[in-house]
PDB file of C-alpha atoms in Angstrom:
ATOM      1  CA  MET P   1     -16.491 -18.768  27.391  1.00  0.00           C
ATOM      2  CA  ASN P   2     -16.503 -21.770  29.546  1.00  0.00           C
ATOM      3  CA  GLU P   3     -15.432 -24.299  26.675  1.00  0.00           C
ATOM      4  CA  ILE P   4     -13.344 -27.030  28.283  1.00  0.00           C
ATOM      5  CA  LEU P   5      -9.663 -26.645  26.317  1.00  0.00           C
ATOM      6  CA  THR P   6      -8.247 -29.840  27.093  1.00  0.00           C
ATOM      7  CA  ALA P   7      -9.319 -33.382  28.123  1.00  0.00           C
ATOM      8  CA  PRO P   8      -9.437 -34.002  31.801  1.00  0.00           C
ATOM      9  CA  ALA P   9      -6.052 -35.401  32.798  1.00  0.00           C
ATOM     10  CA  ALA P  10      -5.843 -38.620  34.896  1.00  0.00           C
ATOM     11  CA  ALA P  11      -5.723 -38.865  38.261  1.00  0.00           C
ATOM     12  CA  VAL P  12      -2.308 -38.116  39.337  1.00  0.00           C
ATOM     13  CA  ASP P  13      -0.155 -39.021  43.204  1.00  0.00           C
ATOM     14  CA  ILE P  14      -0.238 -35.462  44.410  1.00  0.00           C
ATOM     15  CA  ASP P  15       1.945 -36.648  47.594  1.00  0.00           C
ATOM     16  CA  ALA P  16       5.348 -35.625  46.499  1.00  0.00           C
ATOM     17  CA  TYR P  17       4.577 -32.100  46.043  1.00  0.00           C
ATOM     18  CA  LEU P  18       2.593 -31.368  48.939  1.00  0.00           C
ATOM     19  CA  ASP P  19       4.470 -33.314  50.847  1.00  0.00           C
ATOM     20  CA  ARG P  20       6.931 -30.548  49.642  1.00  0.00           C
ATOM     21  CA  GLY P  21       4.675 -27.645  50.135  1.00  0.00           C
ATOM     22  CA  ALA P  22       5.728 -26.575  46.692  1.00  0.00           C
ATOM     23  CA  PHE P  23       2.797 -24.831  44.660  1.00  0.00           C
ATOM     24  CA  TYR P  24       1.072 -26.641  41.935  1.00  0.00           C
ATOM     25  CA  ALA P  25      -1.473 -26.487  39.451  1.00  0.00           C
ATOM     26  CA  GLU P  26      -3.497 -29.394  37.835  1.00  0.00           C
ATOM     27  CA  ARG P  27      -6.999 -30.899  36.461  1.00  0.00           C
ATOM     28  CA  HIS P  28      -7.809 -34.267  37.094  1.00  0.00           C
ATOM     29  CA  VAL P  29     -11.163 -36.880  37.276  1.00  0.00           C
ATOM     30  CA  PRO P  30     -11.538 -36.556  41.406  1.00  0.00           C
ATOM     31  CA  GLU P  31     -12.793 -39.636  42.782  1.00  0.00           C
ATOM     32  CA  PRO P  32     -13.730 -40.128  46.661  1.00  0.00           C
ATOM     33  CA  MET P  33     -10.985 -40.617  49.127  1.00  0.00           C
ATOM     34  CA  GLY P  34     -11.049 -43.494  51.553  1.00  0.00           C
ATOM     35  CA  GLN P  35      -9.992 -41.213  54.168  1.00  0.00           C
ATOM     36  CA  ALA P  36      -9.253 -37.613  55.291  1.00  0.00           C
ATOM     37  CA  HIS P  37      -6.064 -36.264  54.458  1.00  0.00           C
ATOM     38  CA  TRP P  38      -4.015 -32.316  54.809  1.00  0.00           C
ATOM     39  CA  HIS P  39      -1.219 -30.331  54.072  1.00  0.00           C
ATOM     40  CA  ASP P  40       0.088 -27.222  54.359  1.00  0.00           C
ATOM     41  CA  HIS P  41      -1.416 -24.946  51.611  1.00  0.00           C
ATOM     42  CA  VAL P  42      -4.442 -22.931  50.968  1.00  0.00           C
ATOM     43  CA  GLU P  43      -6.373 -24.876  48.460  1.00  0.00           C
ATOM     44  CA  LEU P  44      -8.114 -23.390  45.357  1.00  0.00           C
ATOM     45  CA  ASN P  45     -11.202 -25.541  43.652  1.00  0.00           C
ATOM     46  CA  LEU P  46     -13.016 -25.213  40.160  1.00  0.00           C
ATOM     47  CA  LEU P  47     -15.192 -27.909  39.369  1.00  0.00           C
ATOM     48  CA  LEU P  48     -15.718 -27.191  35.396  1.00  0.00           C
ATOM     49  CA  ALA P  49     -18.320 -30.062  35.380  1.00  0.00           C
ATOM     50  CA  GLY P  50     -20.366 -31.876  38.017  1.00  0.00           C
ATOM     51  CA  GLY P  51     -20.436 -31.880  41.662  1.00  0.00           C
ATOM     52  CA  MET P  52     -18.512 -32.969  44.804  1.00  0.00           C
ATOM     53  CA  THR P  53     -19.226 -32.971  48.106  1.00  0.00           C
ATOM     54  CA  TYR P  54     -16.275 -32.396  51.010  1.00  0.00           C
ATOM     55  CA  LEU P  55     -16.320 -33.835  54.732  1.00  0.00           C
ATOM     56  CA  PHE P  56     -14.340 -30.609  56.096  1.00  0.00           C
ATOM     57  CA  ASN P  57     -13.905 -29.537  59.576  1.00  0.00           C
ATOM     58  CA  GLY P  58     -16.446 -32.527  60.226  1.00  0.00           C
ATOM     59  CA  THR P  59     -19.229 -30.643  57.956  1.00  0.00           C
ATOM     60  CA  ARG P  60     -20.367 -31.763  54.536  1.00  0.00           C
ATOM     61  CA  ILE P  61     -19.817 -28.821  51.842  1.00  0.00           C
ATOM     62  CA  SER P  62     -21.045 -29.667  48.649  1.00  0.00           C
ATOM     63  CA  ILE P  63     -19.349 -27.569  45.523  1.00  0.00           C
ATOM     64  CA  GLY P  64     -20.989 -27.140  41.941  1.00  0.00           C
ATOM     65  CA  GLU P  65     -19.553 -25.820  38.925  1.00  0.00           C
ATOM     66  CA  ASN P  66     -17.805 -23.123  37.707  1.00  0.00           C
ATOM     67  CA  ARG P  67     -17.213 -21.054  41.164  1.00  0.00           C
ATOM     68  CA  VAL P  68     -13.926 -20.602  43.069  1.00  0.00           C
ATOM     69  CA  HIS P  69     -13.927 -22.127  46.883  1.00  0.00           C
ATOM     70  CA  LEU P  70     -10.703 -21.623  48.792  1.00  0.00           C
ATOM     71  CA  PHE P  71      -9.758 -23.436  51.794  1.00  0.00           C
ATOM     72  CA  TRP P  72      -6.498 -24.209  54.435  1.00  0.00           C
ATOM     73  CA  ALA P  73      -5.709 -27.559  54.194  1.00  0.00           C
ATOM     74  CA  ALA P  74      -4.079 -28.079  57.143  1.00  0.00           C
ATOM     75  CA  VAL P  75      -7.745 -28.657  58.199  1.00  0.00           C
ATOM     76  CA  PRO P  76      -8.455 -32.344  57.743  1.00  0.00           C
ATOM     77  CA  HIS P  77     -10.603 -32.867  54.571  1.00  0.00           C
ATOM     78  CA  GLN P  78     -12.035 -35.573  52.447  1.00  0.00           C
ATOM     79  CA  VAL P  79     -14.068 -35.761  49.318  1.00  0.00           C
ATOM     80  CA  ILE P  80     -16.669 -38.749  50.115  1.00  0.00           C
ATOM     81  CA  ALA P  81     -19.005 -38.047  47.113  1.00  0.00           C
ATOM     82  CA  VAL P  82     -18.697 -37.089  43.302  1.00  0.00           C
ATOM     83  CA  GLU P  83     -20.464 -37.102  40.350  1.00  0.00           C
ATOM     84  CA  ALA P  84     -19.657 -39.119  37.288  1.00  0.00           C
ATOM     85  CA  THR P  85     -19.220 -35.816  35.577  1.00  0.00           C
ATOM     86  CA  ALA P  86     -17.005 -34.046  37.751  1.00  0.00           C
ATOM     87  CA  ASP P  87     -13.895 -32.463  35.904  1.00  0.00           C
ATOM     88  CA  LEU P  88     -11.588 -30.584  38.511  1.00  0.00           C
ATOM     89  CA  ILE P  89      -8.611 -28.269  38.588  1.00  0.00           C
ATOM     90  CA  CYS P  90      -7.054 -27.754  41.912  1.00  0.00           C
ATOM     91  CA  VAL P  91      -4.574 -25.074  43.020  1.00  0.00           C
ATOM     92  CA  TYR P  92      -1.982 -26.006  45.568  1.00  0.00           C
ATOM     93  CA  LEU P  93      -1.251 -22.404  46.958  1.00  0.00           C
ATOM     94  CA  PRO P  94       1.840 -22.518  49.690  1.00  0.00           C
ATOM     95  CA  PHE P  95       0.917 -21.195  53.176  1.00  0.00           C
ATOM     96  CA  ALA P  96       4.107 -18.613  52.468  1.00  0.00           C
ATOM     97  CA  ASP P  97       3.045 -17.761  49.344  1.00  0.00           C
ATOM     98  CA  PHE P  98      -0.866 -17.213  51.339  1.00  0.00           C
ATOM     99  CA  LEU P  99       0.893 -15.126  53.796  1.00  0.00           C
ATOM    100  CA  ALA P 100       2.763 -12.884  51.712  1.00  0.00           C
ATOM    101  CA  LEU P 101      -0.538 -11.726  50.057  1.00  0.00           C
ATOM    102  CA  PRO P 102      -1.514  -8.117  51.051  1.00  0.00           C
ATOM    103  CA  VAL P 103      -5.143  -9.483  51.853  1.00  0.00           C
ATOM    104  CA  ALA P 104      -7.421  -8.024  55.008  1.00  0.00           C
ATOM    105  CA  ASP P 105      -6.864  -9.104  57.975  1.00  0.00           C
ATOM    106  CA  ALA P 106     -10.407 -11.058  58.660  1.00  0.00           C
ATOM    107  CA  PHE P 107     -10.212 -13.015  55.280  1.00  0.00           C
ATOM    108  CA  LYS P 108      -6.799 -14.185  56.591  1.00  0.00           C
ATOM    109  CA  SER P 109      -7.968 -15.074  59.914  1.00  0.00           C
ATOM    110  CA  SER P 110     -10.802 -16.781  58.532  1.00  0.00           C
ATOM    111  CA  VAL P 111      -9.206 -18.883  56.565  1.00  0.00           C
ATOM    112  CA  MET P 112      -7.066 -19.911  59.246  1.00  0.00           C
ATOM    113  CA  ASP P 113      -9.728 -20.252  61.730  1.00  0.00           C
ATOM    114  CA  GLY P 114     -11.141 -23.490  58.951  1.00  0.00           C
ATOM    115  CA  ARG P 115     -13.869 -21.766  57.506  1.00  0.00           C
ATOM    116  CA  PHE P 116     -14.805 -22.979  53.407  1.00  0.00           C
ATOM    117  CA  ALA P 117     -14.723 -19.824  50.871  1.00  0.00           C
ATOM    118  CA  THR P 118     -15.974 -19.032  47.727  1.00  0.00           C
ATOM    119  CA  VAL P 119     -17.831 -15.935  45.604  1.00  0.00           C
ATOM    120  CA  ALA P 120     -21.239 -15.733  46.152  1.00  0.00           C
ATOM    121  CA  ALA P 121     -21.967 -16.466  41.382  1.00  0.00           C
ATOM    122  CA  PRO P 122     -19.904 -17.409  38.849  1.00  0.00           C
ATOM    123  CA  ASP P 123     -17.313 -15.337  37.334  1.00  0.00           C
ATOM    124  CA  PRO P 124     -16.822 -16.877  33.170  1.00  0.00           C
ATOM    125  CA  ILE P 125     -13.521 -15.627  33.473  1.00  0.00           C
ATOM    126  CA  ASP P 126     -12.651 -18.629  35.972  1.00  0.00           C
ATOM    127  CA  PRO P 127     -12.920 -21.642  34.036  1.00  0.00           C
ATOM    128  CA  LEU P 128     -10.543 -19.896  31.486  1.00  0.00           C
ATOM    129  CA  LEU P 129      -7.830 -18.928  33.770  1.00  0.00           C
ATOM    130  CA  PHE P 130      -7.884 -22.251  36.030  1.00  0.00           C
ATOM    131  CA  GLN P 131      -7.470 -23.815  32.415  1.00  0.00           C
ATOM    132  CA  ARG P 132      -4.867 -22.137  31.788  1.00  0.00           C
ATOM    133  CA  TRP P 133      -2.764 -22.571  34.832  1.00  0.00           C
ATOM    134  CA  ALA P 134      -3.494 -26.411  35.062  1.00  0.00           C
ATOM    135  CA  ALA P 135      -1.886 -26.484  31.326  1.00  0.00           C
ATOM    136  CA  GLU P 136       0.910 -24.181  31.802  1.00  0.00           C
ATOM    137  CA  TRP P 137       2.273 -25.064  35.267  1.00  0.00           C
ATOM    138  CA  PRO P 138       3.788 -28.708  35.065  1.00  0.00           C
ATOM    139  CA  ASP P 139       6.164 -28.035  31.981  1.00  0.00           C
ATOM    140  CA  GLY P 140       6.044 -23.654  31.584  1.00  0.00           C
ATOM    141  CA  SER P 141       9.413 -22.387  31.667  1.00  0.00           C
ATOM    142  CA  GLU P 142      10.834 -20.159  34.874  1.00  0.00           C
ATOM    143  CA  LEU P 143       9.443 -16.894  34.016  1.00  0.00           C
ATOM    144  CA  ARG P 144       6.343 -18.227  33.058  1.00  0.00           C
ATOM    145  CA  GLN P 145       5.362 -20.178  36.340  1.00  0.00           C
ATOM    146  CA  GLN P 146       6.059 -17.436  38.024  1.00  0.00           C
ATOM    147  CA  ILE P 147       3.800 -15.187  36.253  1.00  0.00           C
ATOM    148  CA  LEU P 148       1.176 -17.837  37.058  1.00  0.00           C
ATOM    149  CA  ARG P 149       1.791 -17.849  40.527  1.00  0.00           C
ATOM    150  CA  GLU P 150       1.288 -14.062  40.560  1.00  0.00           C
ATOM    151  CA  GLU P 151      -2.360 -14.323  38.769  1.00  0.00           C
ATOM    152  CA  VAL P 152      -3.508 -17.035  41.068  1.00  0.00           C
ATOM    153  CA  GLY P 153      -2.116 -14.490  44.099  1.00  0.00           C
ATOM    154  CA  LEU P 154      -4.388 -12.027  42.185  1.00  0.00           C
ATOM    155  CA  ARG P 155      -7.059 -14.355  41.996  1.00  0.00           C
ATOM    156  CA  VAL P 156      -6.939 -14.730  45.791  1.00  0.00           C
ATOM    157  CA  LYS P 157      -7.166 -11.263  46.639  1.00  0.00           C
ATOM    158  CA  ARG P 158     -10.109 -10.304  44.513  1.00  0.00           C
ATOM    159  CA  LEU P 159     -11.413 -13.586  46.015  1.00  0.00           C
ATOM    160  CA  SER P 160     -10.387 -11.723  49.386  1.00  0.00           C
ATOM    161  CA  LEU P 161     -13.148  -8.874  48.992  1.00  0.00           C
ATOM    162  CA  ASP P 162     -15.942 -11.068  47.408  1.00  0.00           C
ATOM    163  CA  ALA P 163     -15.470 -13.977  49.826  1.00  0.00           C
ATOM    164  CA  VAL P 164     -18.593 -16.144  51.104  1.00  0.00           C
ATOM    165  CA  ALA P 165     -19.532 -19.059  53.094  1.00  0.00           C
ATOM    166  CA  PRO P 166     -20.856 -21.921  50.645  1.00  0.00           C
ATOM    167  CA  GLY P 167     -24.779 -21.501  50.579  1.00  0.00           C
ATOM    168  CA  THR P 168     -24.918 -17.823  51.294  1.00  0.00           C
ATOM    169  CA  SER P 169     -25.583 -15.067  49.648  1.00  0.00           C
ATOM    170  CA  ALA P 170     -23.954 -11.539  48.076  1.00  0.00           C
ATOM    171  CA  GLY P 171     -24.557 -10.110  50.749  1.00  0.00           C
ATOM    172  CA  ASP P 172     -23.309 -12.545  53.792  1.00  0.00           C
ATOM    173  CA  ALA P 173     -19.245 -11.753  54.149  1.00  0.00           C
ATOM    174  CA  LEU P 174     -17.308 -14.452  54.904  1.00  0.00           C
ATOM    175  CA  ALA P 175     -15.832 -13.087  58.154  1.00  0.00           C
ATOM    176  CA  HIS P 176     -17.569 -11.173  60.388  1.00  0.00           C
ATOM    177  CA  GLY P 177     -16.613  -8.165  62.383  1.00  0.00           C
ATOM    178  CA  THR P 178     -15.960  -4.184  61.572  1.00  0.00           C
ATOM    179  CA  GLU P 179     -13.633  -4.984  58.302  1.00  0.00           C
ATOM    180  CA  GLU P 180     -16.636  -5.990  56.650  1.00  0.00           C
ATOM    181  CA  LEU P 181     -18.437  -2.700  56.795  1.00  0.00           C
ATOM    182  CA  GLU P 182     -15.922  -0.737  54.950  1.00  0.00           C
ATOM    183  CA  GLU P 183     -13.113  -1.466  51.998  1.00  0.00           C
ATOM    184  CA  PRO P 184     -10.748  -3.564  53.330  1.00  0.00           C
ATOM    185  CA  ARG P 185      -7.000  -2.134  53.631  1.00  0.00           C
ATOM    186  CA  LEU P 186      -4.967  -4.444  51.814  1.00  0.00           C
ATOM    187  CA  ARG P 187      -1.030  -4.090  53.237  1.00  0.00           C
ATOM    188  CA  SER P 188       1.796  -6.058  51.703  1.00  0.00           C
ATOM    189  CA  ALA P 189       4.423  -7.559  54.319  1.00  0.00           C
ATOM    190  CA  ALA P 190       8.058  -7.231  53.573  1.00  0.00           C
ATOM    191  CA  PRO P 191       9.725 -10.213  52.558  1.00  0.00           C
ATOM    192  CA  ARG P 192      12.315 -10.149  55.586  1.00  0.00           C
ATOM    193  CA  ALA P 193       9.247  -9.618  58.033  1.00  0.00           C
ATOM    194  CA  ILE P 194       7.419 -12.524  56.211  1.00  0.00           C
ATOM    195  CA  ALA P 195      10.591 -14.697  56.386  1.00  0.00           C
ATOM    196  CA  ARG P 196      10.887 -14.359  60.301  1.00  0.00           C
ATOM    197  CA  VAL P 197       7.287 -14.790  60.478  1.00  0.00           C
ATOM    198  CA  GLN P 198       7.518 -18.082  59.199  1.00  0.00           C
ATOM    199  CA  ALA P 199      10.853 -19.263  61.423  1.00  0.00           C
ATOM    200  CA  MET P 200       8.620 -18.288  64.057  1.00  0.00           C
ATOM    201  CA  THR P 201       5.234 -20.588  62.764  1.00  0.00           C
ATOM    202  CA  ASP P 202       7.865 -23.058  61.889  1.00  0.00           C
ATOM    203  CA  HIS P 203       9.188 -23.277  66.062  1.00  0.00           C
ATOM    204  CA  ILE P 204       5.417 -23.445  66.567  1.00  0.00           C
ATOM    205  CA  ASN P 205       4.767 -25.951  64.707  1.00  0.00           C
ATOM    206  CA  ALA P 206       8.052 -28.188  66.034  1.00  0.00           C
ATOM    207  CA  HIS P 207       6.564 -27.435  69.236  1.00  0.00           C
ATOM    208  CA  PHE P 208       2.890 -27.160  69.535  1.00  0.00           C
ATOM    209  CA  GLY P 209       2.792 -30.012  72.075  1.00  0.00           C
ATOM    210  CA  GLU P 210       4.924 -28.217  74.711  1.00  0.00           C
ATOM    211  CA  ALA P 211       4.129 -25.432  76.952  1.00  0.00           C
ATOM    212  CA  VAL P 212       5.099 -22.767  74.153  1.00  0.00           C
ATOM    213  CA  ALA P 213       7.206 -19.557  75.571  1.00  0.00           C
ATOM    214  CA  VAL P 214       6.909 -15.992  73.361  1.00  0.00           C
ATOM    215  CA  GLU P 215      10.074 -15.248  74.241  1.00  0.00           C
ATOM    216  CA  ALA P 216      11.055 -18.887  72.500  1.00  0.00           C
ATOM    217  CA  VAL P 217       8.839 -17.730  69.633  1.00  0.00           C
ATOM    218  CA  ALA P 218      10.326 -14.223  69.070  1.00  0.00           C
ATOM    219  CA  ALA P 219      13.616 -15.719  69.829  1.00  0.00           C
ATOM    220  CA  ALA P 220      13.489 -18.399  66.397  1.00  0.00           C
ATOM    221  CA  GLY P 221      12.478 -15.243  64.762  1.00  0.00           C
ATOM    222  CA  GLY P 222      14.994 -13.253  65.432  1.00  0.00           C
ATOM    223  CA  LEU P 223      13.158 -10.434  67.520  1.00  0.00           C
ATOM    224  CA  HIS P 224      12.496  -9.206  70.797  1.00  0.00           C
ATOM    225  CA  PRO P 225       8.737  -9.979  71.913  1.00  0.00           C
ATOM    226  CA  THR P 226       7.245  -7.301  71.647  1.00  0.00           C
ATOM    227  CA  ASN P 227       8.399  -6.205  67.993  1.00  0.00           C
ATOM    228  CA  ALA P 228       7.558 -10.215  67.417  1.00  0.00           C
ATOM    229  CA  MET P 229       4.127  -9.738  68.544  1.00  0.00           C
ATOM    230  CA  ALA P 230       3.807  -6.599  66.294  1.00  0.00           C
ATOM    231  CA  VAL P 231       5.311  -8.666  63.248  1.00  0.00           C
ATOM    232  CA  PHE P 232       3.247 -11.886  63.806  1.00  0.00           C
ATOM    233  CA  LYS P 233      -0.021  -9.847  64.002  1.00  0.00           C
ATOM    234  CA  ARG P 234       0.965  -7.437  61.170  1.00  0.00           C
ATOM    235  CA  VAL P 235       1.711 -10.572  58.854  1.00  0.00           C
ATOM    236  CA  LEU P 236      -0.819 -13.468  58.881  1.00  0.00           C
ATOM    237  CA  GLY P 237      -3.765 -11.428  61.141  1.00  0.00           C
ATOM    238  CA  VAL P 238      -3.648 -13.012  63.924  1.00  0.00           C
ATOM    239  CA  THR P 239      -1.840 -12.908  67.327  1.00  0.00           C
ATOM    240  CA  ILE P 240       0.764 -15.454  68.357  1.00  0.00           C
ATOM    241  CA  ALA P 241      -1.107 -16.483  70.670  1.00  0.00           C
ATOM    242  CA  GLN P 242      -4.212 -17.338  68.803  1.00  0.00           C
ATOM    243  CA  TYR P 243      -1.539 -19.643  65.939  1.00  0.00           C
ATOM    244  CA  ILE P 244      -0.399 -21.783  68.982  1.00  0.00           C
ATOM    245  CA  ARG P 245      -4.066 -22.376  69.825  1.00  0.00           C
ATOM    246  CA  ARG P 246      -5.106 -23.273  65.683  1.00  0.00           C
ATOM    247  CA  GLN P 247      -2.433 -25.416  65.301  1.00  0.00           C
ATOM    248  CA  ARG P 248      -3.227 -27.357  68.569  1.00  0.00           C
ATOM    249  CA  LEU P 249      -6.969 -27.767  67.311  1.00  0.00           C
ATOM    250  CA  SER P 250      -5.563 -28.675  63.640  1.00  0.00           C
ATOM    251  CA  ARG P 251      -3.536 -31.108  64.847  1.00  0.00           C
ATOM    252  CA  ALA P 252      -5.882 -32.451  67.190  1.00  0.00           C
ATOM    253  CA  MET P 253      -8.484 -32.862  64.553  1.00  0.00           C
ATOM    254  CA  MET P 254      -5.620 -34.600  62.299  1.00  0.00           C
ATOM    255  CA  MET P 255      -5.116 -37.190  65.162  1.00  0.00           C
ATOM    256  CA  LEU P 256      -8.741 -37.911  66.084  1.00  0.00           C
ATOM    257  CA  VAL P 257      -8.953 -38.818  61.875  1.00  0.00           C
ATOM    258  CA  ASP P 258      -5.712 -40.643  61.459  1.00  0.00           C
ATOM    259  CA  THR P 259      -5.385 -42.192  64.637  1.00  0.00           C
ATOM    260  CA  ASP P 260      -6.527 -44.542  67.644  1.00  0.00           C
ATOM    261  CA  GLN P 261      -5.031 -42.831  69.981  1.00  0.00           C
ATOM    262  CA  SER P 262      -7.462 -42.092  72.817  1.00  0.00           C
ATOM    263  CA  ILE P 263      -8.894 -39.031  73.259  1.00  0.00           C
ATOM    264  CA  ALA P 264      -7.007 -37.684  76.790  1.00  0.00           C
ATOM    265  CA  GLU P 265      -4.192 -39.146  74.533  1.00  0.00           C
ATOM    266  CA  ILE P 266      -4.167 -36.432  71.724  1.00  0.00           C
ATOM    267  CA  ALA P 267      -5.312 -33.645  74.158  1.00  0.00           C
ATOM    268  CA  PHE P 268      -2.032 -33.984  76.017  1.00  0.00           C
ATOM    269  CA  GLY P 269       0.033 -34.581  72.629  1.00  0.00           C
ATOM    270  CA  CYS P 270      -1.451 -31.215  71.510  1.00  0.00           C
ATOM    271  CA  GLY P 271      -0.319 -28.852  74.512  1.00  0.00           C
ATOM    272  CA  TYR P 272      -4.011 -28.752  76.647  1.00  0.00           C
ATOM    273  CA  GLY P 273      -3.224 -28.664  79.784  1.00  0.00           C
ATOM    274  CA  SER P 274      -5.863 -30.763  80.722  1.00  0.00           C
ATOM    275  CA  LEU P 275      -8.845 -32.555  78.824  1.00  0.00           C
ATOM    276  CA  SER P 276     -11.660 -30.375  79.887  1.00  0.00           C
ATOM    277  CA  GLN P 277      -9.727 -26.999  78.231  1.00  0.00           C
ATOM    278  CA  PHE P 278      -9.163 -29.237  75.687  1.00  0.00           C
ATOM    279  CA  TYR P 279     -13.801 -29.964  75.353  1.00  0.00           C
ATOM    280  CA  VAL P 280     -14.060 -26.482  75.860  1.00  0.00           C
ATOM    281  CA  GLU P 281     -11.412 -25.552  72.748  1.00  0.00           C
ATOM    282  CA  PHE P 282     -12.968 -28.286  70.490  1.00  0.00           C
ATOM    283  CA  GLN P 283     -16.596 -27.651  71.124  1.00  0.00           C
ATOM    284  CA  ARG P 284     -16.437 -24.297  70.017  1.00  0.00           C
ATOM    285  CA  HIS P 285     -14.601 -24.262  67.110  1.00  0.00           C
ATOM    286  CA  CYS P 286     -16.027 -27.763  65.846  1.00  0.00           C
ATOM    287  CA  HIS P 287     -19.529 -27.620  67.374  1.00  0.00           C
ATOM    288  CA  SER P 288     -19.098 -31.063  68.566  1.00  0.00           C
ATOM    289  CA  THR P 289     -17.312 -33.204  71.081  1.00  0.00           C
ATOM    290  CA  PRO P 290     -13.775 -35.100  70.242  1.00  0.00           C
ATOM    291  CA  ARG P 291     -15.525 -38.133  69.789  1.00  0.00           C
ATOM    292  CA  GLN P 292     -18.544 -37.087  67.410  1.00  0.00           C
ATOM    293  CA  TYR P 293     -15.754 -35.535  65.328  1.00  0.00           C
ATOM    294  CA  ARG P 294     -13.981 -38.443  65.328  1.00  0.00           C
ATOM    295  CA  LEU P 295     -16.934 -41.125  63.982  1.00  0.00           C
ATOM    296  CA  ARG P 296     -18.198 -38.393  61.518  1.00  0.00           C
ATOM    297  CA  PHE P 297     -14.955 -39.296  59.650  1.00  0.00           C
ATOM    298  CA  ARG P 298     -14.945 -43.232  60.071  1.00  0.00           C
ATOM    299  CA  ARG P 299     -18.658 -43.959  59.251  1.00  0.00           C
TER     300      ARG P 299
END
């Protein structure tokens, strides 16, 4: 059932399509990364063989064979250890595609909050599905590629029902709250609502270092502020204010890893009103100081 259909592909330069925010599925032999990187996708990983370890959000996370793992790749992540036998398939789902999926708010929020999701036990069908996606995507017809994207979306929807954090049991839900106590409601967002939310997130991403007014965000989506807040929450599962805080924090994390700017420069450059506010927010989400976080990625 878990037979490997093709030999592992050579390592590829993924920057070209990651920078475009495009969908992609590929198979390669992973290697330790010299530095952390990030891109605006929701990434699905499946190891057909071997094991590997990420430094993700400042925490070491090890993944093993034949189990789907999912995370928001806008959070800095770095492969720091790989077994010689490792054979990896990666699926890069554009963030906009993730927004369009009718998954429970608690799951969507947990992913955007920088949590790593997996399943409690391997599903025998996953290795075959992932191998087919990696084999068919690069040269598939437009119709076949559309079907493939729909299959990936369905797999994420199923994962949203079963997701746990790495190292936990089946009884430990990924996201805590009332939704884990009952069957989550899966709601589809209309294409027009998704387009409006994309316009609003684009505005936030371009101005996160400034004082971002809800009125300006709403105007970017062509909506009254009250309607904008409702549409944003319905599509993303988080409020506009929560999204702004998450983007500021994500950018600060990236800059701590990728630049030599002082912590104060990063805090004010990411829109924090004071250094103390930045420290409180950072420690609440990352459970470390900004300096400790920076050192983890530079050892």
